[in-house]
Short mmCIF file of C-alpha atoms in Angstrom, two decimals:
data_model
loop_
_atom_site.label_atom_id
_atom_site.label_comp_id
_atom_site.label_asym_id
_atom_site.label_seq_id
_atom_site.Cartn_x
_atom_site.Cartn_y
_atom_site.Cartn_z
CA ARG I 5 15.94 64.79 -17.33
CA HIS I 6 13.04 65.06 -19.78
CA LYS I 7 13.79 61.58 -21.17
CA ARG I 8 13.91 60.13 -17.66
CA GLU I 9 10.57 61.71 -16.79
CA LEU I 10 9.05 60.39 -20.03
CA ASN I 11 10.32 56.88 -19.30
CA ASP I 12 8.77 57.05 -15.84
CA ARG I 13 5.44 58.10 -17.33
CA ILE I 14 5.61 55.29 -19.91
CA ARG I 15 6.25 52.75 -17.13
CA ASN I 16 3.28 54.12 -15.22
CA PHE I 17 1.01 53.92 -18.30
CA GLU I 18 0.40 57.68 -18.14
CA VAL I 19 1.08 58.33 -21.83
CA VAL I 20 0.32 56.68 -25.16
CA GLN I 21 1.71 57.19 -28.64
CA ASP I 22 -0.43 59.04 -31.13
CA ALA I 23 -0.78 58.25 -34.84
CA ASP I 24 2.64 59.67 -35.66
CA GLY I 25 4.58 58.19 -32.78
CA GLU I 26 4.45 61.20 -30.45
CA TRP I 27 3.76 60.62 -26.75
CA ILE I 28 0.53 62.20 -25.52
CA GLU I 29 -1.41 62.16 -22.26
CA ALA I 30 -3.36 58.93 -21.76
CA THR I 31 -6.98 59.18 -20.75
CA PRO I 32 -7.88 57.55 -17.41
CA GLU I 33 -9.63 54.81 -19.38
CA GLN I 34 -6.52 54.11 -21.48
CA THR I 35 -4.33 54.01 -18.38
CA ALA I 36 -6.71 51.64 -16.62
CA GLU I 37 -6.96 49.39 -19.66
CA MET I 38 -3.19 49.16 -20.15
CA LYS I 39 -2.53 48.53 -16.47
CA ALA I 40 -5.17 45.82 -16.31
CA ALA I 41 -3.93 44.19 -19.50
CA ALA I 42 -0.28 44.31 -18.46
CA GLY I 43 -1.14 42.51 -15.25
CA VAL I 44 -3.12 39.70 -16.85
CA SER I 45 -0.17 37.33 -17.17
CA ALA I 46 2.31 38.75 -14.69
CA PRO I 47 3.02 35.39 -12.97
CA ALA I 48 3.99 33.83 -16.31
CA ALA I 49 6.33 36.75 -16.99
CA GLU I 50 8.06 36.15 -13.66
CA GLU I 51 8.39 32.45 -14.43
CA SER I 52 9.95 33.32 -17.77
CA ALA I 53 12.53 35.47 -16.04
CA GLY I 54 13.28 32.62 -13.66
CA GLY I 55 14.99 30.23 -16.04
CA LYS I 56 13.20 29.81 -19.36
CA GLU I 57 14.73 31.03 -22.60
CA PRO I 58 14.15 34.78 -23.02
CA LEU I 59 11.60 35.83 -25.60
CA LYS I 60 12.63 36.87 -29.09
CA ILE I 61 9.89 38.91 -30.75
CA ILE I 62 9.34 40.74 -34.02
CA ILE I 63 6.49 43.26 -34.24
CA ALA I 64 5.20 44.81 -37.45
CA GLY I 65 2.46 47.25 -38.33
CA ALA I 66 1.70 50.16 -40.61
CA PRO I 67 2.27 53.79 -39.62
CA ALA I 68 -0.27 54.70 -36.88
CA SER I 69 -1.07 51.04 -36.11
CA GLY I 70 -0.29 51.57 -32.42
CA LYS I 71 2.96 49.62 -32.57
CA GLY I 72 4.86 52.11 -30.42
CA THR I 73 2.39 51.90 -27.56
CA GLN I 74 2.44 48.10 -27.58
CA CYS I 75 6.24 47.97 -27.75
CA GLU I 76 6.47 49.95 -24.52
CA VAL I 77 4.03 47.59 -22.78
CA ILE I 78 5.87 44.47 -24.04
CA LYS I 79 9.24 45.88 -22.99
CA GLU I 80 7.95 46.74 -19.52
CA LYS I 81 6.12 43.47 -18.96
CA TYR I 82 8.63 40.96 -20.31
CA GLY I 83 11.86 42.87 -19.76
CA VAL I 84 12.99 42.40 -23.37
CA VAL I 85 15.33 44.85 -25.11
CA HIS I 86 13.38 47.11 -27.47
CA LEU I 87 15.30 47.57 -30.73
CA SER I 88 14.66 49.77 -33.75
CA THR I 89 16.99 49.88 -36.75
CA GLY I 90 17.50 53.64 -36.41
CA ASP I 91 18.64 53.32 -32.79
CA MET I 92 20.87 50.36 -33.61
CA LEU I 93 22.51 52.15 -36.54
CA ARG I 94 23.20 55.27 -34.48
CA ALA I 95 24.64 53.19 -31.64
CA ALA I 96 26.88 51.17 -33.97
CA VAL I 97 28.21 54.36 -35.57
CA ALA I 98 28.82 55.96 -32.17
CA GLU I 99 30.61 52.85 -30.89
CA GLY I 100 32.78 52.66 -34.02
CA THR I 101 32.14 48.98 -34.67
CA GLU I 102 33.18 47.52 -38.02
CA VAL I 103 29.64 47.50 -39.40
CA GLY I 104 29.07 50.88 -37.74
CA LYS I 105 31.95 52.33 -39.74
CA GLN I 106 30.50 50.85 -42.92
CA ALA I 107 27.09 52.33 -42.12
CA LYS I 108 28.64 55.74 -41.38
CA ASP I 109 30.32 55.81 -44.81
CA PHE I 110 26.95 55.38 -46.52
CA MET I 111 25.18 57.82 -44.21
CA ASP I 112 27.86 60.49 -44.63
CA ALA I 113 27.53 60.12 -48.40
CA GLY I 114 23.77 60.63 -48.16
CA LYS I 115 23.08 57.11 -49.36
CA LEU I 116 20.74 54.45 -48.01
CA VAL I 117 22.51 51.90 -45.85
CA PRO I 118 22.33 48.59 -47.78
CA ASP I 119 20.61 45.54 -46.32
CA GLU I 120 23.81 43.57 -45.77
CA VAL I 121 25.20 46.32 -43.53
CA ILE I 122 21.92 46.73 -41.64
CA ILE I 123 21.77 42.95 -41.09
CA GLY I 124 25.32 43.09 -39.73
CA VAL I 125 24.34 45.87 -37.33
CA VAL I 126 21.26 43.95 -36.17
CA LYS I 127 23.14 40.67 -35.73
CA ASP I 128 25.92 42.36 -33.74
CA ARG I 129 23.36 44.02 -31.46
CA LEU I 130 21.50 40.77 -30.84
CA GLU I 131 24.78 39.15 -29.80
CA GLN I 132 25.24 41.63 -26.95
CA SER I 133 24.76 40.37 -23.41
CA ASP I 134 21.54 42.24 -22.62
CA CYS I 135 19.75 40.73 -25.63
CA LYS I 136 21.03 37.26 -24.81
CA SER I 137 19.98 37.41 -21.18
CA CYS I 138 16.74 39.43 -21.46
CA GLY I 139 15.51 38.63 -24.97
CA TRP I 140 14.65 41.19 -27.62
CA LEU I 141 11.85 42.95 -29.46
CA LEU I 142 12.64 43.93 -33.05
CA ASP I 143 10.41 46.90 -33.88
CA GLY I 144 9.45 47.20 -37.54
CA PHE I 145 12.30 45.09 -38.87
CA PRO I 146 12.58 43.31 -41.23
CA ARG I 147 10.65 45.63 -43.55
CA THR I 148 11.21 43.77 -46.82
CA PRO I 149 11.32 40.10 -47.85
CA ALA I 150 15.01 40.49 -48.73
CA GLN I 151 15.73 41.67 -45.19
CA ALA I 152 13.72 38.78 -43.73
CA GLU I 153 15.63 36.25 -45.81
CA ALA I 154 18.98 37.87 -44.97
CA LEU I 155 18.11 37.84 -41.26
CA ALA I 156 17.32 34.12 -41.45
CA SER I 157 20.55 33.46 -43.37
CA ALA I 158 22.45 35.24 -40.60
CA GLY I 159 21.02 32.73 -38.13
CA VAL I 160 18.58 35.10 -36.43
CA SER I 161 15.24 33.52 -35.53
CA ALA I 162 12.30 34.74 -33.46
CA ASP I 163 9.75 33.02 -31.24
CA CYS I 164 6.83 35.17 -32.34
CA PHE I 165 5.98 37.53 -35.19
CA LEU I 166 3.25 39.98 -34.17
CA PHE I 167 1.37 41.87 -36.87
CA LEU I 168 -0.98 44.70 -35.95
CA ASN I 169 -3.62 44.81 -38.65
CA VAL I 170 -5.55 48.08 -38.95
CA PRO I 171 -7.77 49.09 -41.92
CA ASP I 172 -6.25 51.80 -44.08
CA ASP I 173 -9.16 54.18 -43.59
CA MET I 174 -8.66 54.03 -39.82
CA LEU I 175 -4.91 54.57 -40.20
CA VAL I 176 -5.56 57.63 -42.34
CA ASP I 177 -8.00 58.99 -39.74
CA ARG I 178 -5.49 58.44 -36.94
CA VAL I 179 -2.75 60.35 -38.75
CA CYS I 180 -4.84 63.10 -40.33
CA GLY I 181 -6.55 63.96 -37.05
CA ARG I 182 -3.26 64.78 -35.35
CA ARG I 183 -2.65 68.43 -34.37
CA THR I 184 0.16 70.23 -32.53
CA ASP I 185 -0.05 73.18 -30.14
CA PRO I 186 2.77 75.49 -31.33
CA VAL I 187 2.95 77.13 -27.91
CA THR I 188 3.33 74.05 -25.69
CA GLY I 189 4.33 71.42 -28.27
CA LYS I 190 1.60 69.12 -26.97
CA ILE I 191 0.03 66.72 -29.46
CA TYR I 192 -3.73 66.37 -29.74
CA HIS I 193 -6.07 64.32 -31.91
CA MET I 194 -9.23 65.99 -33.14
CA THR I 195 -11.31 62.83 -32.60
CA PHE I 196 -9.63 60.92 -29.78
CA SER I 197 -8.05 63.62 -27.61
CA PRO I 198 -9.12 67.15 -28.60
CA PRO I 199 -8.25 70.09 -26.31
CA ASP I 200 -10.89 71.40 -23.94
CA ASP I 201 -9.64 74.99 -24.20
CA GLU I 202 -11.13 76.94 -27.13
CA GLU I 203 -8.02 79.17 -27.30
CA VAL I 204 -5.77 76.15 -27.65
CA LEU I 205 -8.12 74.64 -30.24
CA ALA I 206 -7.92 77.81 -32.34
CA ARG I 207 -4.12 77.79 -32.57
CA LEU I 208 -3.57 74.09 -33.33
CA GLU I 209 -1.49 73.27 -36.39
CA GLN I 210 -1.32 70.24 -38.65
CA ARG I 211 2.06 68.91 -39.75
CA SER I 212 2.67 69.11 -43.48
CA ASP I 213 3.17 65.35 -43.81
CA ASP I 214 0.03 64.46 -41.87
CA THR I 215 -2.14 64.69 -44.96
CA GLU I 216 -4.25 61.95 -46.51
CA GLU I 217 -2.22 62.02 -49.72
CA LYS I 218 1.14 61.55 -47.98
CA VAL I 219 -0.17 58.95 -45.54
CA LYS I 220 -1.52 56.88 -48.43
CA VAL I 221 1.90 56.94 -50.11
CA ARG I 222 3.49 55.61 -46.91
CA LEU I 223 0.82 52.93 -46.66
CA GLU I 224 1.38 51.86 -50.27
CA GLN I 225 5.07 51.37 -49.51
CA PHE I 226 4.19 49.35 -46.44
CA HIS I 227 1.67 47.11 -48.20
CA ALA I 228 4.09 46.48 -51.08
CA ASN I 229 6.30 44.45 -48.73
CA VAL I 230 4.36 43.32 -45.70
CA ASP I 231 2.67 40.22 -47.13
CA ALA I 232 5.98 38.86 -48.37
CA VAL I 233 7.60 39.57 -45.00
CA LYS I 234 4.74 37.80 -43.19
CA GLY I 235 5.30 34.84 -45.49
CA ASN I 236 8.68 34.26 -43.85
CA TYR I 237 7.07 33.90 -40.43
CA VAL I 238 3.94 31.81 -41.09
CA GLU I 239 4.69 29.27 -38.36
CA ILE I 240 5.24 31.88 -35.62
CA GLY I 241 2.95 34.62 -36.94
CA VAL I 242 0.08 36.11 -34.94
CA GLU I 243 -2.21 38.63 -36.63
CA ILE I 244 -3.89 41.04 -34.22
CA ASP I 245 -6.80 43.40 -34.75
CA GLY I 246 -5.07 46.72 -34.11
CA SER I 247 -8.31 48.67 -34.55
CA LYS I 248 -9.36 47.79 -30.99
CA LYS I 249 -8.62 49.88 -27.91
CA PRO I 250 -4.96 49.81 -26.76
CA GLY I 251 -5.79 47.77 -23.65
CA GLU I 252 -7.65 45.14 -25.67
CA VAL I 253 -4.77 44.86 -28.13
CA THR I 254 -2.38 44.44 -25.18
CA GLU I 255 -4.49 41.55 -23.85
CA VAL I 256 -4.39 39.71 -27.18
CA ILE I 257 -0.63 40.22 -27.47
CA ALA I 258 -0.14 38.96 -23.90
CA ALA I 259 -2.15 35.81 -24.65
CA ALA I 260 -0.16 35.18 -27.84
CA LEU I 261 3.19 35.61 -26.08
CA GLU I 262 2.18 33.45 -23.13
CA ALA I 263 1.19 30.72 -25.59
CA LYS I 264 4.68 30.93 -27.13
CA VAL I 265 6.30 30.81 -23.67
CA ALA I 266 4.28 27.73 -22.74
CA ALA I 267 4.92 25.93 -26.03
#
């Protein structure tokens, strides 16, 4: 029930993802911006559904780049299937597919699932009927140049590679400002969405991994691979200023995708 209610709120642009991927209440301005942006190219989206090839999209961005918020808007507007490697791996294991069984063996042993197995899981998922008829949105994959090359070797190609570019200092601010209310579980941000209630403010807690030191480690890992990954998608790549407001980012993404549809 909770998941259904959350999905309804996402569709209605009532929530946005914070720096760590948690859904929080959207401000009226954010809701208005996202609704306006999502409606900018609605007729083209309908045309796409009426006979053109469905969109195949890859989106990449550092932690706290706003990728989660934009994925929800893209999924809602274009009707594509939103895919993350974690969800695909869990589904493949649950379904008992051949690559799912291979992945389970590594996971049960506490080992990282190797690229060749992950690529098999991704390729199998993209072959399913919903992805073929509706198109797909690969969220944060491939993460390394080896994965990008393996994906290409497996015959998987995209129409557009979206990269949300946000300065590191802003990413650190987004993550480090995050606080949780231990009583309600609600997520706040000390700069962008602080609580109005002084009592709530006094009891807020910061997660142990939302520190500048740990965020910078995650960013180092991201930067170590992202340029090489982008190099595999030069012809279809679109770099977007992710430091702008969510609605403005949505508008730029919509324009980029409509250009790909029209091409």
